[in-house]
Amino acid sequence: KAGVTQTPRYLIKTRGQQVTLSCSPISGHRSVSWYQQTPGQGLQFLFEYFSETQRNKGNFPGRFSGRQFSNSRSEMNVSTLELGDSALYLCASSLGGTSGQETQYFGPGTRLLVL
Amino acid sequence: DQQVKQNSPSLSVQEGRISILNCDYTNSMFDYFLWYKKYPAEGPTFLISISSIKDKNEDGRFTVFLNKSAKHLSLHIVPSQPGDSAVYFCAAEKGGGNKLTFGTGTQLKVEL
């Protein structure tokens, strides 16, 4: 079974621009979560999507948004990029049950550099 | 507010010996704990997990211990191998939400 895939792997943008990152979950997984990793803040939860609806949200500004499609693929958008948005953005998928205690499997990440 | 803490930023162990990585948490609502291994510029790789109703879970060379009263968990790797050298993150989840809270990571180096 193929793992979680993310595109693109690397991206360079300038301040003020916007960016869209894509994630394809493991086949059969319906939950997709996004995380940001930076040297200063570590790994932080952005949001989770299930059945095309945002189910959980972290403490990030509204410039960070996402969506999920009917095939469970997800996109994440960051508008008005700031230098501090430079990070590794990770997508994780899981089956998506409501009882929790599910393992999330991560993709390789998208490295975003904002100049 | 760091709810999941890994107080040792690095650990060096000889090949064949036991590696013990520690993790403390403050939120008593966490009910599921996971360990991930990560190489630079790659996504975390799942290693092992444990539910709060258990105190031990074992998978091959990896064992995770959970002490709920102390809000402490540990990952034991026996025997340690050079390929185990990576950053190890513990993560916690509460109440059915797919929202992981990660620790800051411990860099493990297994030396020959």
Coordinates of N, CA, C and O in Angstrom, one line a residue, chain B:
Chain B
D1 N 2.9 26.8 26.8 CA 2.7 25.7 27.7 C 3.1 24.4 27.1 O 2.3 23.9 26.3
Q2 N 4.2 23.8 27.5 CA 4.7 22.6 26.9 C 4.0 21.4 27.6 O 4.5 21.1 28.7
Q3 N 3.0 20.8 27.0 CA 2.3 19.8 27.7 C 3.0 18.4 27.6 O 2.7 17.5 28.4
V4 N 3.9 18.3 26.6 CA 4.7 17.0 26.5 C 6.2 17.4 26.4 O 6.5 18.3 25.6
K5 N 6.9 16.9 27.3 CA 8.3 17.3 27.4 C 9.3 16.1 27.3 O 9.1 15.0 27.9
Q6 N 10.3 16.4 26.5 CA 11.4 15.4 26.5 C 12.7 16.2 27.0 O 13.2 17.0 26.2
N7 N 13.1 15.9 28.2 CA 14.0 16.8 28.8 C 15.5 16.5 28.4 O 16.4 17.3 28.7
S8 N 15.7 15.4 27.7 CA 17.0 15.1 27.2 C 17.1 15.4 25.7 O 16.5 14.7 24.9
P9 N 17.8 16.5 25.3 CA 17.9 16.8 23.9 C 18.7 15.8 23.1 O 18.5 15.6 21.9
S10 N 19.6 15.1 23.8 CA 20.5 14.1 23.1 C 20.8 13.0 24.0 O 20.8 13.1 25.3
L11 N 21.1 11.8 23.4 CA 21.5 10.6 24.1 C 22.5 9.9 23.2 O 22.2 9.7 22.0
S12 N 23.6 9.4 23.8 CA 24.5 8.6 23.1 C 24.7 7.2 23.7 O 24.8 7.1 25.0
V13 N 24.6 6.2 22.9 CA 24.6 4.8 23.4 C 25.5 4.0 22.6 O 25.6 4.2 21.3
Q14 N 26.1 3.0 23.1 CA 26.9 2.0 22.3 C 26.1 1.0 21.7 O 25.0 0.5 22.2
E15 N 26.5 0.6 20.5 CA 25.8 -0.5 19.8 C 25.6 -1.7 20.6 O 26.6 -2.1 21.3
G16 N 24.4 -2.3 20.6 CA 24.2 -3.5 21.4 C 23.6 -3.2 22.8 O 23.0 -4.1 23.4
R17 N 23.8 -2.0 23.3 CA 23.3 -1.7 24.6 C 21.8 -1.2 24.5 O 21.3 -1.1 23.4
I18 N 21.3 -0.9 25.7 CA 19.9 -0.4 25.7 C 19.8 1.1 25.6 O 20.7 1.8 26.2
S19 N 18.9 1.6 24.8 CA 18.6 3.0 24.7 C 17.3 3.3 25.5 O 16.3 2.5 25.2
I20 N 17.3 4.2 26.4 CA 16.1 4.6 27.1 C 15.8 6.1 26.9 O 16.6 6.9 27.2
L21 N 14.7 6.3 26.2 CA 14.3 7.7 25.9 C 13.1 8.0 26.8 O 12.1 7.2 26.9
N22 N 13.1 9.2 27.4 CA 12.0 9.5 28.4 C 11.1 10.7 27.9 O 11.6 11.5 27.1
C23 N 9.9 10.7 28.4 CA 8.9 11.7 28.0 C 8.0 11.9 29.2 O 7.6 11.0 29.9
D24 N 7.7 13.2 29.5 CA 6.8 13.5 30.6 C 5.7 14.4 30.0 O 5.9 15.1 29.1
Y25 N 4.5 14.2 30.6 CA 3.4 15.0 30.1 C 2.7 15.6 31.3 O 2.8 15.1 32.5
T26 N 1.9 16.7 31.1 CA 1.2 17.3 32.2 C -0.3 17.2 32.1 O -1.0 17.3 33.1
N27 N -0.8 16.9 30.9 CA -2.3 16.9 30.8 C -2.8 15.5 31.0 O -2.5 14.6 30.3
S28 N -3.6 15.3 32.1 CA -4.1 14.0 32.5 C -5.2 13.5 31.6 O -5.6 12.4 31.7
M29 N -5.6 14.4 30.6 CA -6.6 13.9 29.7 C -6.0 13.1 28.5 O -6.7 12.5 27.7
F30 N -4.7 13.2 28.3 CA -4.1 12.4 27.3 C -4.4 10.9 27.5 O -4.2 10.4 28.6
D31 N -4.8 10.2 26.5 CA -5.1 8.8 26.7 C -4.5 7.9 25.6 O -4.7 6.7 25.6
Y32 N -3.7 8.5 24.8 CA -3.0 7.6 23.8 C -1.6 8.3 23.5 O -1.5 9.5 23.3
F33 N -0.6 7.4 23.5 CA 0.8 8.0 23.4 C 1.5 7.2 22.3 O 1.3 6.0 22.1
L34 N 2.3 7.9 21.5 CA 3.0 7.3 20.4 C 4.5 7.8 20.4 O 4.8 8.9 20.9
W35 N 5.3 7.0 19.8 CA 6.7 7.3 19.6 C 6.9 7.3 18.1 O 6.5 6.4 17.4
Y36 N 7.6 8.3 17.6 CA 8.0 8.4 16.2 C 9.5 8.6 16.1 O 10.1 9.3 17.0
K37 N 10.1 8.2 15.0 CA 11.5 8.4 14.7 C 11.5 9.3 13.5 O 10.8 9.1 12.6
K38 N 12.5 10.2 13.5 CA 12.6 11.2 12.4 C 14.0 11.4 12.0 O 14.9 11.7 12.8
Y39 N 14.2 11.4 10.7 CA 15.4 11.9 10.1 C 15.2 13.3 9.6 O 14.1 13.7 9.2
P40 N 16.3 14.1 9.4 CA 16.1 15.5 9.0 C 15.4 15.5 7.6 O 15.7 14.7 6.7
A41 N 14.6 16.5 7.5 CA 13.9 16.8 6.2 C 13.0 15.6 5.7 O 12.7 15.5 4.5
E42 N 12.7 14.7 6.6 CA 11.7 13.6 6.3 C 10.6 13.7 7.3 O 10.6 14.3 8.4
G43 N 9.5 13.0 7.0 CA 8.4 12.9 7.9 C 8.7 11.9 9.0 O 9.5 11.0 8.8
P44 N 8.0 12.0 10.1 CA 8.2 11.1 11.2 C 7.7 9.7 10.8 O 6.7 9.6 10.1
T45 N 8.4 8.7 11.3 CA 8.0 7.3 11.1 C 7.5 6.7 12.4 O 8.2 6.8 13.4
F46 N 6.3 6.1 12.3 CA 5.7 5.6 13.5 C 6.5 4.4 14.0 O 6.9 3.5 13.2
L47 N 6.7 4.3 15.4 CA 7.4 3.2 15.9 C 6.5 2.3 16.8 O 6.4 1.1 16.5
I48 N 5.9 2.9 17.8 CA 5.1 2.1 18.7 C 4.1 3.0 19.5 O 4.4 4.2 19.6
S49 N 3.0 2.5 19.9 CA 2.1 3.3 20.7 C 1.6 2.6 21.9 O 1.8 1.4 22.1
I50 N 0.9 3.3 22.8 CA 0.3 2.7 24.0 C -0.9 3.4 24.4 O -0.9 4.7 24.4
S51 N -1.9 2.7 24.8 CA -3.1 3.3 25.3 C -3.0 3.5 26.8 O -2.2 2.8 27.5
S52 N -3.7 4.5 27.3 CA -3.6 4.8 28.8 C -4.1 3.7 29.7 O -3.9 3.7 30.9
I53 N -4.8 2.7 29.1 CA -5.3 1.6 29.9 C -4.2 0.5 30.1 O -4.4 -0.5 30.8
K54 N -3.1 0.7 29.4 CA -2.0 -0.3 29.5 C -0.8 0.4 30.2 O -0.7 1.6 30.3
D55 N 0.1 -0.5 30.7 CA 1.4 0.1 31.2 C 2.6 -0.3 30.4 O 3.7 0.2 30.7
K56 N 2.4 -1.2 29.5 CA 3.5 -1.7 28.7 C 3.0 -2.2 27.3 O 2.0 -2.8 27.2
N57 N 3.8 -1.9 26.3 CA 3.6 -2.4 25.0 C 4.9 -2.7 24.3 O 5.8 -1.9 24.4
E58 N 5.0 -3.9 23.7 CA 6.2 -4.3 23.1 C 6.1 -4.7 21.7 O 5.1 -5.3 21.2
D59 N 7.1 -4.3 20.9 CA 7.1 -4.7 19.5 C 8.5 -4.8 19.0 O 9.2 -3.9 18.7
G60 N 8.9 -6.1 19.0 CA 10.3 -6.4 18.6 C 11.3 -5.8 19.5 O 11.3 -6.1 20.7
R61 N 12.2 -5.0 19.0 CA 13.2 -4.4 19.9 C 12.7 -3.2 20.7 O 13.4 -2.6 21.5
F62 N 11.5 -2.8 20.4 CA 11.0 -1.5 21.0 C 9.9 -1.9 22.1 O 9.0 -2.7 21.8
T63 N 10.1 -1.3 23.3 CA 9.1 -1.4 24.3 C 8.8 0.0 24.9 O 9.7 0.8 25.1
V64 N 7.5 0.2 25.0 CA 7.1 1.5 25.6 C 6.5 1.2 27.0 O 5.6 0.3 27.1
F65 N 6.9 2.0 28.0 CA 6.3 1.9 29.3 C 5.6 3.1 29.7 O 6.0 4.2 29.4
L66 N 4.4 3.0 30.3 CA 3.6 4.1 30.7 C 3.4 4.1 32.2 O 2.9 3.1 32.7
N67 N 3.7 5.2 32.9 CA 3.4 5.3 34.3 C 2.5 6.5 34.5 O 2.9 7.7 34.5
K68 N 1.2 6.2 34.6 CA 0.2 7.3 34.6 C 0.3 8.1 35.8 O 0.1 9.3 35.8
S69 N 0.6 7.5 36.9 CA 0.6 8.3 38.2 C 1.7 9.3 38.1 O 1.6 10.4 38.7
A70 N 2.8 9.0 37.5 CA 3.9 9.9 37.3 C 3.8 10.8 36.1 O 4.7 11.6 35.8
K71 N 2.8 10.5 35.2 CA 2.7 11.1 33.9 C 4.0 11.0 33.2 O 4.6 12.0 32.7
H72 N 4.5 9.8 33.0 CA 5.8 9.6 32.4 C 5.7 8.3 31.5 O 5.1 7.3 31.9
L73 N 6.4 8.5 30.4 CA 6.5 7.3 29.5 C 7.9 7.2 29.0 O 8.7 8.2 29.0
S74 N 8.3 6.0 28.7 CA 9.7 5.8 28.2 C 9.7 4.8 27.1 O 8.8 3.9 27.0
L75 N 10.6 4.9 26.2 CA 10.9 4.0 25.1 C 12.2 3.3 25.3 O 13.2 4.0 25.5
H76 N 12.2 2.0 25.3 CA 13.4 1.2 25.4 C 13.7 0.5 24.1 O 12.8 -0.1 23.5
I77 N 14.9 0.6 23.6 CA 15.3 0.0 22.4 C 16.5 -1.0 22.8 O 17.5 -0.6 23.3
V78 N 16.2 -2.3 22.5 CA 17.2 -3.3 22.9 C 17.3 -4.4 21.8 O 16.2 -4.9 21.5
P79 N 18.4 -4.7 21.2 CA 19.7 -3.9 21.4 C 19.7 -2.7 20.4 O 19.1 -2.8 19.4
S80 N 20.4 -1.7 20.8 CA 20.5 -0.5 19.9 C 21.4 -0.8 18.7 O 22.4 -1.5 18.9
Q81 N 21.0 -0.3 17.6 CA 21.8 -0.5 16.4 C 22.1 0.9 15.8 O 21.4 1.9 16.0
P82 N 23.2 1.0 15.0 CA 23.6 2.3 14.4 C 22.4 2.9 13.6 O 22.3 4.1 13.6
G83 N 21.6 2.1 12.9 CA 20.5 2.6 12.1 C 19.4 3.2 13.0 O 18.5 3.9 12.5
D84 N 19.5 3.1 14.3 CA 18.5 3.7 15.2 C 18.8 5.2 15.4 O 18.0 5.9 16.0
S85 N 20.0 5.6 15.0 CA 20.4 7.0 15.2 C 19.4 7.9 14.4 O 19.3 7.8 13.2
A86 N 18.7 8.7 15.2 CA 17.7 9.6 14.6 C 17.2 10.5 15.8 O 17.6 10.3 16.9
V87 N 16.2 11.4 15.5 CA 15.5 12.1 16.5 C 14.2 11.4 16.8 O 13.5 11.0 15.9
Y88 N 14.0 11.2 18.1 CA 12.8 10.4 18.6 C 11.8 11.4 19.2 O 12.2 12.2 20.1
F89 N 10.6 11.4 18.8 CA 9.6 12.3 19.3 C 8.5 11.4 20.0 O 8.1 10.4 19.5
C90 N 8.1 11.8 21.2 CA 6.9 11.3 21.8 C 5.8 12.2 21.5 O 6.0 13.4 21.3
A91 N 4.6 11.6 21.4 CA 3.4 12.4 21.1 C 2.2 11.9 21.9 O 2.2 10.7 22.2
A92 N 1.3 12.8 22.2 CA 0.2 12.4 23.0 C -1.1 12.9 22.3 O -1.1 13.9 21.7
E93 N -2.2 12.2 22.6 CA -3.5 12.5 22.0 C -4.5 12.4 23.1 O -4.4 11.5 24.0
K94 N -5.6 13.2 23.1 CA -6.7 13.0 24.1 C -8.0 12.9 23.4 O -8.3 13.6 22.4
G95 N -8.8 12.2 24.0 CA -10.3 12.1 23.8 C -10.7 11.9 22.4 O -11.7 12.6 22.0
G96 N -10.1 11.1 21.6 CA -10.7 10.8 20.3 C -10.4 11.8 19.2 O -10.9 11.7 18.1
G97 N -9.6 12.8 19.5 CA -9.3 13.8 18.4 C -8.0 13.4 17.8 O -7.0 13.1 18.5
N98 N -7.9 13.5 16.5 CA -6.7 13.3 15.8 C -5.8 14.5 15.8 O -5.4 15.1 14.8
K99 N -5.4 14.9 17.0 CA -4.6 16.1 17.2 C -3.4 15.6 18.2 O -3.6 15.4 19.3
L100 N -2.3 15.5 17.6 CA -1.1 15.1 18.4 C -0.4 16.3 18.9 O -0.1 17.3 18.2
T101 N 0.0 16.1 20.2 CA 0.9 17.1 20.8 C 2.2 16.5 21.0 O 2.3 15.4 21.6
F102 N 3.2 17.1 20.4 CA 4.6 16.5 20.3 C 5.5 17.0 21.4 O 5.4 18.2 21.8
G103 N 6.4 16.2 21.8 CA 7.5 16.7 22.6 C 8.6 17.3 21.7 O 8.4 17.3 20.5
T104 N 9.6 17.8 22.3 CA 10.7 18.5 21.6 C 11.7 17.6 20.9 O 12.5 18.1 20.2
G105 N 11.6 16.3 21.2 CA 12.5 15.4 20.5 C 13.8 15.1 21.3 O 14.3 16.0 22.1
T106 N 14.3 13.9 21.1 CA 15.7 13.5 21.7 C 16.5 12.9 20.5 O 16.0 12.0 19.8
Q107 N 17.6 13.5 20.3 CA 18.6 13.0 19.3 C 19.3 11.8 19.9 O 20.1 12.0 20.8
L108 N 19.1 10.6 19.3 CA 19.8 9.4 19.7 C 20.9 9.1 18.7 O 20.7 9.1 17.5
K109 N 22.1 8.9 19.3 CA 23.2 8.5 18.5 C 23.7 7.2 19.0 O 24.1 7.0 20.2
V110 N 23.7 6.2 18.2 CA 24.2 4.8 18.5 C 25.6 4.7 17.9 O 25.7 4.7 16.7
E111 N 26.6 4.5 18.8 CA 27.9 4.5 18.3 C 28.5 3.1 18.2 O 28.1 2.2 19.0
L112 N 29.4 2.8 17.3 CA 29.9 1.5 17.1 C 30.9 1.2 18.2 O 31.5 2.0 18.8

